[in-house]
Amino acid sequence: MPQYKAPLRDIKFLMHELLQAPQVLAEVPFYQQNDTADADLLNQVLEEAARFVETELVPLNRVGDEEGCTRHDDGSVSTPTGFKEAYKKYREAGWTALDADPAYGGQGMPHLVSNVLVEMMTSANVAWSMYPGLSHGAYSALHAVGSEDLKTLYLPKLVSGEWTGTMCLTEPHAGTDLGMIRTKAVNNGDGTYAITGTKIFISAGEHDLAENIVHLVLARLEGSPQGTKGISLFLVPKFVPNPDGSLGERNTVVCGSIEHKMGIHGNATAVLNFDGAKGYLVGEVNKGMNHMFIMMNAARLGTGLQGLGLGEVAYQNALAYAKDRLQMRHEPRVNPAEPADPILVHPDVRRMLLTGKAYTEAGRALAMWLALSIDIEHHHPDAAKRQEAADLVALLTPVAKAFMTDNGFTTAVLSQQVLGGHGYIREWGLEQFVRDARIGQIYEGTNGIQALDLLGRKVLMDGGKKLQKLAGTLQEFVEENEGDEDLAPYLDQLGKAAGQLGSLTMVIGQKAMAGPEGADEVNAAAVDYLRYFGHVVYGYLWARMAKIAHEKIQAGQDRDGFYLGKVQTARFYFAKLFPETKMLAATIKAGNEPLAVDDRAVFGMERALVGA
Amino acid sequence: MKILTLVRQVPDAEARVKISGGQVDLEGATLVMDGMDEYGVEEALRLREGGAAVEEIVALATGPKRVEDALRTALAMGVDRAIHVETDQALDPIALSRVVAQVAQAEGVSLILVGGQEADWDSQALGAATAERLGWPQLTWTNELALEGDTLTGRHDVDDGNESFRVPLPAVVTTQQGLNEPRYPTLPNIMKAKKKELRKDTLDAYGAAPTVRVVGSDIQTRARLNKMIDGKDPQAAAAELLDLLRNEAKVIA
């Protein structure tokens, strides 16, 4: 059975040395007042989180995969053996309240800490982690835009975990293009709305972990315009609660079926039928898309964490196997008493493991950097700092979602490869990580959509302002460390790539404005552009991590070899992974032209659609 | 009445330990509260929750600064306050018992809970030595405990079964696996624990010095025997395997 130990050493390194989080959070009165910025407290919470996750969630991962969820004839859904008991323990230990607002029973811990908890949970049991994960998303949206009445009634229940939440966006004919949704809302005239329609792919949409489920549903109010400008957000409870919070009538929202999926079997992916179900408006009429994006941004970073978490756990298990498995003889022999040497010694196995390590550790640095930035965005007293953090989060959220899930899947596949044939056998667990990691690239906006969001909305739409700000931060780091011999090879590569990212952006921007085909040029470049962008961000983070590590080594403070490991992984990253940017530069420059093929000749269409 | 629970910090069961300079080097290893001591802390909390007249539960630890973390875990589980006798010197169980006995007397405790076995030394002597110094009865390897007034009743395992006992307080109790299932500290309690008293004492105040010194440490290495059983005759191979497991490896009866 696969094993998992939370990578606390690395997490603490990032929290205290790279990000200096306690010092940063000490400037934020919200955390000071809640007494939640203290370094010892942060460590203790992380250690307890790790213990819970390792003891309670890891053993249920395979069970969840094998059993899956079961829908019964009455529309109820039962989760795999042990899921309910683990959720009860999780809730009782207070984890659902971790970073929630103390006004509603939360603990007011930084988002940074919950980010780490989510990473650990996804490593341990991604399917299970999605039940509290979706609740957290529903909590965030309701907290941000809900009326006082809705917040008073629903938030304490979501914070305590007594009730869970969902986000209902997709419909059978409307996935990426939510402007096409048909679910309708009719004003009942008494402050409630009747919601009718069908939603699909609703994660944690029906289950037996909690007594009530709070669905946040996108629907079109009667008389609202077509497209995304006519969509509103509604809260539809499974049981309509009485004013005192006790459960009232069963609402007319029913689980019609659950999907049979490639992975995340332990999470119920429901088809939900709303038949005049009682709902309440959340936020303003026709602002549903904006409101939902509050949830979507957090969910996108959360999805990125799934890539990270699954990459980490797959890497850990591949590494353990590579140390243990004896095959082939290395010259010189490592272990002459044995018939063969551990496969860890073979360069190609090391390549696969180092790739996983390099992507995972940089991904963790990115995720924690963004999580700390979200804390600043929400609570820093200085408006300029809040704006700066908000811009960084907006810019890097699609990068975190897509680059981390792509690399997470790559890491899971490479880790599976390390096990050879055993990687394909269920009981080793690696094939489950591969299957579970695949969805991260698809949902919460496919990685193709993330790339469009990055290039179109986040970079080009504001004329590259957010990008320039980030490039300035990178440039500053490069200049500050000029002449540092240890860092020179990294800084040279990083500086050049950051410059090229700027010029590639200009090239795409010019093509985008050149004519009616401009949008296709953006679309054709976006995925490669995001990957290039991701490498520049990871390169920056690796250089910063290497700088700290070099300093520690020079100060004689590397007794366990942790910092040497950082330095050597950084070197591997810049030598073996970062050069992908050179290829990407070429494919970005190649533009849309190679894609504008003749649809009759290439795709067998009866007429040309776009190509000529 | 007051209960004193002893807390030690040990490497996590899966931690990779190194030896440097003949000593176990814990740098970079994950350190946790000894599981046996966790049973003790949990049992103290349960006795109070079960209605026994427990005024206060105090956790005691000796060792370097890092040991604070284990004490914080105990505080987060629900212990009222903690005493940390800070020292970089490793104390043998007999020397440590001198500290425990003095703290017990100074604090006026009438029940001491100690891990039955220790993941760091495995000496099983601490409970006995403490009881001896205080002239209190000692109950070992306890796997069930109840407190009514000043009378402690419980059960412990012996070779051929188990024995029930009754004893008036004060007493020293050593724990073992199965006594209870220790709770997870809840998040609100972790935060409250920060505000609880964690008193620092120096070792000098107790006049305890170790007489046993660790002069060397080695990591156990496992060598493979690479024994192959000829599988041509499955019956004979199975019989040979059984024989090896039974008589050589001695892992089955």
PDB file of N, CA and C in Angstrom, chain A residues 445-529:
ATOM      1  N   GLY A 445     -12.169  24.810 -15.291  1.00  0.00           N
ATOM      2  CA  GLY A 445     -11.637  25.469 -16.470  1.00  0.00           C
ATOM      3  C   GLY A 445     -10.462  24.657 -16.956  1.00  0.00           C
ATOM      4  N   THR A 446     -10.586  24.069 -18.150  1.00  0.00           N
ATOM      5  CA  THR A 446      -9.502  23.224 -18.665  1.00  0.00           C
ATOM      6  C   THR A 446      -8.215  24.033 -18.704  1.00  0.00           C
ATOM      7  N   ASN A 447      -7.089  23.332 -18.805  1.00  0.00           N
ATOM      8  CA  ASN A 447      -5.826  24.059 -18.824  1.00  0.00           C
ATOM      9  C   ASN A 447      -5.701  24.938 -20.067  1.00  0.00           C
ATOM     10  N   GLY A 448      -6.406  24.571 -21.129  1.00  0.00           N
ATOM     11  CA  GLY A 448      -6.450  25.442 -22.306  1.00  0.00           C
ATOM     12  C   GLY A 448      -7.144  26.757 -21.981  1.00  0.00           C
ATOM     13  N   ILE A 449      -8.216  26.659 -21.204  1.00  0.00           N
ATOM     14  CA  ILE A 449      -8.948  27.869 -20.805  1.00  0.00           C
ATOM     15  C   ILE A 449      -8.107  28.718 -19.854  1.00  0.00           C
ATOM     16  N   GLN A 450      -7.350  28.049 -18.994  1.00  0.00           N
ATOM     17  CA  GLN A 450      -6.452  28.800 -18.084  1.00  0.00           C
ATOM     18  C   GLN A 450      -5.454  29.615 -18.904  1.00  0.00           C
ATOM     19  N   ALA A 451      -4.965  28.997 -19.963  1.00  0.00           N
ATOM     20  CA  ALA A 451      -3.970  29.672 -20.795  1.00  0.00           C
ATOM     21  C   ALA A 451      -4.571  30.911 -21.454  1.00  0.00           C
ATOM     22  N   LEU A 452      -5.828  30.791 -21.901  1.00  0.00           N
ATOM     23  CA  LEU A 452      -6.509  31.950 -22.491  1.00  0.00           C
ATOM     24  C   LEU A 452      -6.739  33.037 -21.442  1.00  0.00           C
ATOM     25  N   ASP A 453      -7.101  32.595 -20.237  1.00  0.00           N
ATOM     26  CA  ASP A 453      -7.309  33.545 -19.144  1.00  0.00           C
ATOM     27  C   ASP A 453      -6.012  34.310 -18.878  1.00  0.00           C
ATOM     28  N   LEU A 454      -4.901  33.571 -18.844  1.00  0.00           N
ATOM     29  CA  LEU A 454      -3.611  34.210 -18.571  1.00  0.00           C
ATOM     30  C   LEU A 454      -3.256  35.206 -19.672  1.00  0.00           C
ATOM     31  N   LEU A 455      -3.212  34.695 -20.893  1.00  0.00           N
ATOM     32  CA  LEU A 455      -2.693  35.531 -21.977  1.00  0.00           C
ATOM     33  C   LEU A 455      -3.690  36.626 -22.369  1.00  0.00           C
ATOM     34  N   GLY A 456      -4.951  36.254 -22.506  1.00  0.00           N
ATOM     35  CA  GLY A 456      -5.957  37.216 -22.954  1.00  0.00           C
ATOM     36  C   GLY A 456      -6.336  38.198 -21.868  1.00  0.00           C
ATOM     37  N   ARG A 457      -6.849  37.639 -20.771  1.00  0.00           N
ATOM     38  CA  ARG A 457      -7.431  38.511 -19.750  1.00  0.00           C
ATOM     39  C   ARG A 457      -6.392  39.132 -18.820  1.00  0.00           C
ATOM     40  N   LYS A 458      -5.426  38.314 -18.373  1.00  0.00           N
ATOM     41  CA  LYS A 458      -4.532  38.793 -17.322  1.00  0.00           C
ATOM     42  C   LYS A 458      -3.332  39.570 -17.867  1.00  0.00           C
ATOM     43  N   VAL A 459      -2.878  39.204 -19.076  1.00  0.00           N
ATOM     44  CA  VAL A 459      -1.682  39.871 -19.607  1.00  0.00           C
ATOM     45  C   VAL A 459      -2.042  40.950 -20.625  1.00  0.00           C
ATOM     46  N   LEU A 460      -2.760  40.582 -21.694  1.00  0.00           N
ATOM     47  CA  LEU A 460      -2.975  41.541 -22.783  1.00  0.00           C
ATOM     48  C   LEU A 460      -4.021  42.596 -22.436  1.00  0.00           C
ATOM     49  N   MET A 461      -5.026  42.211 -21.654  1.00  0.00           N
ATOM     50  CA  MET A 461      -6.147  43.119 -21.438  1.00  0.00           C
ATOM     51  C   MET A 461      -5.733  44.396 -20.706  1.00  0.00           C
ATOM     52  N   ASP A 462      -4.752  44.291 -19.804  1.00  0.00           N
ATOM     53  CA  ASP A 462      -4.323  45.523 -19.122  1.00  0.00           C
ATOM     54  C   ASP A 462      -3.017  46.066 -19.715  1.00  0.00           C
ATOM     55  N   GLY A 463      -2.766  45.673 -20.959  1.00  0.00           N
ATOM     56  CA  GLY A 463      -1.572  46.182 -21.637  1.00  0.00           C
ATOM     57  C   GLY A 463      -0.275  45.693 -21.001  1.00  0.00           C
ATOM     58  N   GLY A 464      -0.355  44.566 -20.336  1.00  0.00           N
ATOM     59  CA  GLY A 464       0.870  43.971 -19.780  1.00  0.00           C
ATOM     60  C   GLY A 464       1.321  44.576 -18.456  1.00  0.00           C
ATOM     61  N   LYS A 465       0.459  45.354 -17.805  1.00  0.00           N
ATOM     62  CA  LYS A 465       0.869  46.029 -16.550  1.00  0.00           C
ATOM     63  C   LYS A 465       1.220  45.037 -15.441  1.00  0.00           C
ATOM     64  N   LYS A 466       0.348  44.052 -15.240  1.00  0.00           N
ATOM     65  CA  LYS A 466       0.602  43.082 -14.173  1.00  0.00           C
ATOM     66  C   LYS A 466       1.870  42.287 -14.477  1.00  0.00           C
ATOM     67  N   LEU A 467       2.031  41.970 -15.747  1.00  0.00           N
ATOM     68  CA  LEU A 467       3.212  41.209 -16.157  1.00  0.00           C
ATOM     69  C   LEU A 467       4.482  42.021 -15.909  1.00  0.00           C
ATOM     70  N   GLN A 468       4.422  43.313 -16.255  1.00  0.00           N
ATOM     71  CA  GLN A 468       5.600  44.159 -16.070  1.00  0.00           C
ATOM     72  C   GLN A 468       5.988  44.258 -14.596  1.00  0.00           C
ATOM     73  N   LYS A 469       4.974  44.294 -13.758  1.00  0.00           N
ATOM     74  CA  LYS A 469       5.227  44.376 -12.315  1.00  0.00           C
ATOM     75  C   LYS A 469       5.998  43.121 -11.851  1.00  0.00           C
ATOM     76  N   LEU A 470       5.528  41.964 -12.318  1.00  0.00           N
ATOM     77  CA  LEU A 470       6.200  40.717 -11.946  1.00  0.00           C
ATOM     78  C   LEU A 470       7.614  40.677 -12.533  1.00  0.00           C
ATOM     79  N   ALA A 471       7.712  41.091 -13.801  1.00  0.00           N
ATOM     80  CA  ALA A 471       9.025  41.093 -14.454  1.00  0.00           C
ATOM     81  C   ALA A 471       9.976  42.004 -13.678  1.00  0.00           C
ATOM     82  N   GLY A 472       9.453  43.116 -13.166  1.00  0.00           N
ATOM     83  CA  GLY A 472      10.266  44.032 -12.362  1.00  0.00           C
ATOM     84  C   GLY A 472      10.803  43.348 -11.113  1.00  0.00           C
ATOM     85  N   THR A 473       9.936  42.553 -10.455  1.00  0.00           N
ATOM     86  CA  THR A 473      10.357  41.822  -9.251  1.00  0.00           C
ATOM     87  C   THR A 473      11.497  40.865  -9.595  1.00  0.00           C
ATOM     88  N   LEU A 474      11.363  40.179 -10.725  1.00  0.00           N
ATOM     89  CA  LEU A 474      12.386  39.228 -11.154  1.00  0.00           C
ATOM     90  C   LEU A 474      13.698  39.949 -11.468  1.00  0.00           C
ATOM     91  N   GLN A 475      13.556  41.057 -12.214  1.00  0.00           N
ATOM     92  CA  GLN A 475      14.724  41.823 -12.631  1.00  0.00           C
ATOM     93  C   GLN A 475      15.491  42.330 -11.407  1.00  0.00           C
ATOM     94  N   GLU A 476      14.714  42.780 -10.436  1.00  0.00           N
ATOM     95  CA  GLU A 476      15.302  43.278  -9.194  1.00  0.00           C
ATOM     96  C   GLU A 476      16.140  42.180  -8.526  1.00  0.00           C
ATOM     97  N   PHE A 477      15.562  40.981  -8.481  1.00  0.00           N
ATOM     98  CA  PHE A 477      16.264  39.862  -7.855  1.00  0.00           C
ATOM     99  C   PHE A 477      17.558  39.556  -8.611  1.00  0.00           C
ATOM    100  N   VAL A 478      17.456  39.563  -9.943  1.00  0.00           N
ATOM    101  CA  VAL A 478      18.633  39.261 -10.761  1.00  0.00           C
ATOM    102  C   VAL A 478      19.720  40.311 -10.508  1.00  0.00           C
ATOM    103  N   GLU A 479      19.323  41.582 -10.487  1.00  0.00           N
ATOM    104  CA  GLU A 479      20.319  42.660 -10.302  1.00  0.00           C
ATOM    105  C   GLU A 479      20.923  42.626  -8.900  1.00  0.00           C
ATOM    106  N   GLU A 480      20.066  42.413  -7.924  1.00  0.00           N
ATOM    107  CA  GLU A 480      20.550  42.364  -6.538  1.00  0.00           C
ATOM    108  C   GLU A 480      21.646  41.326  -6.355  1.00  0.00           C
ATOM    109  N   ASN A 481      21.543  40.248  -7.100  1.00  0.00           N
ATOM    110  CA  ASN A 481      22.459  39.132  -6.880  1.00  0.00           C
ATOM    111  C   ASN A 481      23.531  39.028  -7.954  1.00  0.00           C
ATOM    112  N   GLU A 482      23.673  40.080  -8.715  1.00  0.00           N
ATOM    113  CA  GLU A 482      24.690  40.106  -9.758  1.00  0.00           C
ATOM    114  C   GLU A 482      26.060  39.899  -9.104  1.00  0.00           C
ATOM    115  N   GLY A 483      26.880  39.056  -9.698  1.00  0.00           N
ATOM    116  CA  GLY A 483      28.208  38.836  -9.138  1.00  0.00           C
ATOM    117  C   GLY A 483      28.252  37.689  -8.136  1.00  0.00           C
ATOM    118  N   ASP A 484      27.089  37.169  -7.780  1.00  0.00           N
ATOM    119  CA  ASP A 484      27.058  36.001  -6.893  1.00  0.00           C
ATOM    120  C   ASP A 484      27.402  34.771  -7.731  1.00  0.00           C
ATOM    121  N   GLU A 485      28.576  34.208  -7.451  1.00  0.00           N
ATOM    122  CA  GLU A 485      29.065  33.125  -8.317  1.00  0.00           C
ATOM    123  C   GLU A 485      28.185  31.886  -8.273  1.00  0.00           C
ATOM    124  N   ASP A 486      27.636  31.614  -7.083  1.00  0.00           N
ATOM    125  CA  ASP A 486      26.797  30.425  -6.955  1.00  0.00           C
ATOM    126  C   ASP A 486      25.535  30.541  -7.809  1.00  0.00           C
ATOM    127  N   LEU A 487      25.003  31.763  -7.855  1.00  0.00           N
ATOM    128  CA  LEU A 487      23.719  31.937  -8.534  1.00  0.00           C
ATOM    129  C   LEU A 487      23.855  32.308 -10.007  1.00  0.00           C
ATOM    130  N   ALA A 488      25.080  32.723 -10.403  1.00  0.00           N
ATOM    131  CA  ALA A 488      25.277  33.269 -11.748  1.00  0.00           C
ATOM    132  C   ALA A 488      24.661  32.437 -12.882  1.00  0.00           C
ATOM    133  N   PRO A 489      24.892  31.103 -12.901  1.00  0.00           N
ATOM    134  CA  PRO A 489      24.346  30.335 -14.028  1.00  0.00           C
ATOM    135  C   PRO A 489      22.813  30.375 -14.071  1.00  0.00           C
ATOM    136  N   TYR A 490      22.182  30.418 -12.903  1.00  0.00           N
ATOM    137  CA  TYR A 490      20.717  30.448 -12.883  1.00  0.00           C
ATOM    138  C   TYR A 490      20.220  31.821 -13.316  1.00  0.00           C
ATOM    139  N   LEU A 491      20.876  32.852 -12.773  1.00  0.00           N
ATOM    140  CA  LEU A 491      20.403  34.208 -13.021  1.00  0.00           C
ATOM    141  C   LEU A 491      20.543  34.568 -14.493  1.00  0.00           C
ATOM    142  N   ASP A 492      21.597  34.057 -15.103  1.00  0.00           N
ATOM    143  CA  ASP A 492      21.794  34.321 -16.521  1.00  0.00           C
ATOM    144  C   ASP A 492      20.618  33.761 -17.328  1.00  0.00           C
ATOM    145  N   GLN A 493      20.293  32.489 -17.053  1.00  0.00           N
ATOM    146  CA  GLN A 493      19.185  31.856 -17.774  1.00  0.00           C
ATOM    147  C   GLN A 493      17.856  32.549 -17.480  1.00  0.00           C
ATOM    148  N   LEU A 494      17.659  32.854 -16.193  1.00  0.00           N
ATOM    149  CA  LEU A 494      16.401  33.448 -15.765  1.00  0.00           C
ATOM    150  C   LEU A 494      16.207  34.831 -16.378  1.00  0.00           C
ATOM    151  N   GLY A 495      17.278  35.637 -16.344  1.00  0.00           N
ATOM    152  CA  GLY A 495      17.203  37.002 -16.889  1.00  0.00           C
ATOM    153  C   GLY A 495      16.865  36.981 -18.372  1.00  0.00           C
ATOM    154  N   LYS A 496      17.538  36.085 -19.108  1.00  0.00           N
ATOM    155  CA  LYS A 496      17.290  36.004 -20.552  1.00  0.00           C
ATOM    156  C   LYS A 496      15.847  35.581 -20.829  1.00  0.00           C
ATOM    157  N   ALA A 497      15.394  34.566 -20.083  1.00  0.00           N
ATOM    158  CA  ALA A 497      14.041  34.051 -20.331  1.00  0.00           C
ATOM    159  C   ALA A 497      12.984  35.091 -19.969  1.00  0.00           C
ATOM    160  N   ALA A 498      13.216  35.818 -18.882  1.00  0.00           N
ATOM    161  CA  ALA A 498      12.245  36.841 -18.483  1.00  0.00           C
ATOM    162  C   ALA A 498      12.164  37.911 -19.570  1.00  0.00           C
ATOM    163  N   GLY A 499      13.324  38.269 -20.131  1.00  0.00           N
ATOM    164  CA  GLY A 499      13.338  39.236 -21.228  1.00  0.00           C
ATOM    165  C   GLY A 499      12.596  38.709 -22.437  1.00  0.00           C
ATOM    166  N   GLN A 500      12.843  37.428 -22.742  1.00  0.00           N
ATOM    167  CA  GLN A 500      12.185  36.848 -23.917  1.00  0.00           C
ATOM    168  C   GLN A 500      10.679  36.747 -23.709  1.00  0.00           C
ATOM    169  N   LEU A 501      10.251  36.469 -22.471  1.00  0.00           N
ATOM    170  CA  LEU A 501       8.811  36.402 -22.196  1.00  0.00           C
ATOM    171  C   LEU A 501       8.157  37.737 -22.542  1.00  0.00           C
ATOM    172  N   GLY A 502       8.863  38.823 -22.196  1.00  0.00           N
ATOM    173  CA  GLY A 502       8.360  40.152 -22.526  1.00  0.00           C
ATOM    174  C   GLY A 502       8.237  40.339 -24.033  1.00  0.00           C
ATOM    175  N   SER A 503       9.282  39.940 -24.771  1.00  0.00           N
ATOM    176  CA  SER A 503       9.236  40.174 -26.222  1.00  0.00           C
ATOM    177  C   SER A 503       8.225  39.255 -26.904  1.00  0.00           C
ATOM    178  N   LEU A 504       8.092  38.025 -26.398  1.00  0.00           N
ATOM    179  CA  LEU A 504       7.075  37.127 -26.973  1.00  0.00           C
ATOM    180  C   LEU A 504       5.676  37.702 -26.739  1.00  0.00           C
ATOM    181  N   THR A 505       5.473  38.293 -25.564  1.00  0.00           N
ATOM    182  CA  THR A 505       4.178  38.891 -25.259  1.00  0.00           C
ATOM    183  C   THR A 505       3.875  40.011 -26.253  1.00  0.00           C
ATOM    184  N   MET A 506       4.908  40.812 -26.551  1.00  0.00           N
ATOM    185  CA  MET A 506       4.715  41.905 -27.508  1.00  0.00           C
ATOM    186  C   MET A 506       4.346  41.362 -28.881  1.00  0.00           C
ATOM    187  N   VAL A 507       5.065  40.317 -29.300  1.00  0.00           N
ATOM    188  CA  VAL A 507       4.813  39.740 -30.626  1.00  0.00           C
ATOM    189  C   VAL A 507       3.365  39.256 -30.720  1.00  0.00           C
ATOM    190  N   ILE A 508       2.926  38.514 -29.683  1.00  0.00           N
ATOM    191  CA  ILE A 508       1.550  37.993 -29.710  1.00  0.00           C
ATOM    192  C   ILE A 508       0.555  39.166 -29.664  1.00  0.00           C
ATOM    193  N   GLY A 509       0.867  40.141 -28.822  1.00  0.00           N
ATOM    194  CA  GLY A 509      -0.019  41.301 -28.685  1.00  0.00           C
ATOM    195  C   GLY A 509      -0.190  42.024 -30.011  1.00  0.00           C
ATOM    196  N   GLN A 510       0.906  42.175 -30.747  1.00  0.00           N
ATOM    197  CA  GLN A 510       0.818  42.857 -32.040  1.00  0.00           C
ATOM    198  C   GLN A 510      -0.014  42.059 -33.024  1.00  0.00           C
ATOM    199  N   LYS A 511       0.209  40.728 -33.042  1.00  0.00           N
ATOM    200  CA  LYS A 511      -0.581  39.887 -33.945  1.00  0.00           C
ATOM    201  C   LYS A 511      -2.053  39.959 -33.568  1.00  0.00           C
ATOM    202  N   ALA A 512      -2.325  40.016 -32.236  1.00  0.00           N
ATOM    203  CA  ALA A 512      -3.707  40.031 -31.765  1.00  0.00           C
ATOM    204  C   ALA A 512      -4.436  41.264 -32.273  1.00  0.00           C
ATOM    205  N   MET A 513      -3.707  42.366 -32.399  1.00  0.00           N
ATOM    206  CA  MET A 513      -4.362  43.607 -32.822  1.00  0.00           C
ATOM    207  C   MET A 513      -4.338  43.804 -34.327  1.00  0.00           C
ATOM    208  N   ALA A 514      -3.621  42.894 -35.021  1.00  0.00           N
ATOM    209  CA  ALA A 514      -3.373  43.114 -36.442  1.00  0.00           C
ATOM    210  C   ALA A 514      -4.610  42.949 -37.311  1.00  0.00           C
ATOM    211  N   GLY A 515      -5.590  42.193 -36.875  1.00  0.00           N
ATOM    212  CA  GLY A 515      -6.740  42.000 -37.746  1.00  0.00           C
ATOM    213  C   GLY A 515      -7.739  41.060 -37.118  1.00  0.00           C
ATOM    214  N   PRO A 516      -8.760  40.670 -37.869  1.00  0.00           N
ATOM    215  CA  PRO A 516      -9.811  39.809 -37.330  1.00  0.00           C
ATOM    216  C   PRO A 516      -9.289  38.448 -36.879  1.00  0.00           C
ATOM    217  N   GLU A 517      -8.144  38.007 -37.437  1.00  0.00           N
ATOM    218  CA  GLU A 517      -7.598  36.712 -37.042  1.00  0.00           C
ATOM    219  C   GLU A 517      -6.774  36.789 -35.754  1.00  0.00           C
ATOM    220  N   GLY A 518      -6.704  37.979 -35.199  1.00  0.00           N
ATOM    221  CA  GLY A 518      -5.873  38.192 -34.004  1.00  0.00           C
ATOM    222  C   GLY A 518      -6.230  37.271 -32.856  1.00  0.00           C
ATOM    223  N   ALA A 519      -7.526  37.056 -32.652  1.00  0.00           N
ATOM    224  CA  ALA A 519      -7.966  36.205 -31.539  1.00  0.00           C
ATOM    225  C   ALA A 519      -7.423  34.787 -31.704  1.00  0.00           C
ATOM    226  N   ASP A 520      -7.399  34.295 -32.957  1.00  0.00           N
ATOM    227  CA  ASP A 520      -6.852  32.959 -33.201  1.00  0.00           C
ATOM    228  C   ASP A 520      -5.367  32.907 -32.869  1.00  0.00           C
ATOM    229  N   GLU A 521      -4.667  34.003 -33.131  1.00  0.00           N
ATOM    230  CA  GLU A 521      -3.229  34.033 -32.809  1.00  0.00           C
ATOM    231  C   GLU A 521      -3.021  33.888 -31.302  1.00  0.00           C
ATOM    232  N   VAL A 522      -3.857  34.571 -30.532  1.00  0.00           N
ATOM    233  CA  VAL A 522      -3.757  34.464 -29.074  1.00  0.00           C
ATOM    234  C   VAL A 522      -4.065  33.033 -28.649  1.00  0.00           C
ATOM    235  N   ASN A 523      -5.142  32.492 -29.207  1.00  0.00           N
ATOM    236  CA  ASN A 523      -5.575  31.145 -28.862  1.00  0.00           C
ATOM    237  C   ASN A 523      -4.497  30.114 -29.212  1.00  0.00           C
ATOM    238  N   ALA A 524      -3.863  30.314 -30.356  1.00  0.00           N
ATOM    239  CA  ALA A 524      -2.856  29.345 -30.817  1.00  0.00           C
ATOM    240  C   ALA A 524      -1.603  29.371 -29.948  1.00  0.00           C
ATOM    241  N   ALA A 525      -1.321  30.519 -29.349  1.00  0.00           N
ATOM    242  CA  ALA A 525      -0.068  30.655 -28.582  1.00  0.00           C
ATOM    243  C   ALA A 525      -0.254  30.369 -27.098  1.00  0.00           C
ATOM    244  N   ALA A 526      -1.512  30.434 -26.632  1.00  0.00           N
ATOM    245  CA  ALA A 526      -1.768  30.545 -25.195  1.00  0.00           C
ATOM    246  C   ALA A 526      -1.186  29.403 -24.353  1.00  0.00           C
ATOM    247  N   VAL A 527      -1.388  28.161 -24.773  1.00  0.00           N
ATOM    248  CA  VAL A 527      -0.952  27.029 -23.939  1.00  0.00           C
ATOM    249  C   VAL A 527       0.573  27.005 -23.814  1.00  0.00           C
ATOM    250  N   ASP A 528       1.262  27.224 -24.920  1.00  0.00           N
ATOM    251  CA  ASP A 528       2.731  27.256 -24.864  1.00  0.00           C
ATOM    252  C   ASP A 528       3.209  28.455 -24.060  1.00  0.00           C
ATOM    253  N   TYR A 529       2.480  29.549 -24.198  1.00  0.00           N
ATOM    254  CA  TYR A 529       2.828  30.769 -23.465  1.00  0.00           C
ATOM    255  C   TYR A 529       2.732  30.535 -21.956  1.00  0.00           C
TER     256      TYR A 529
END
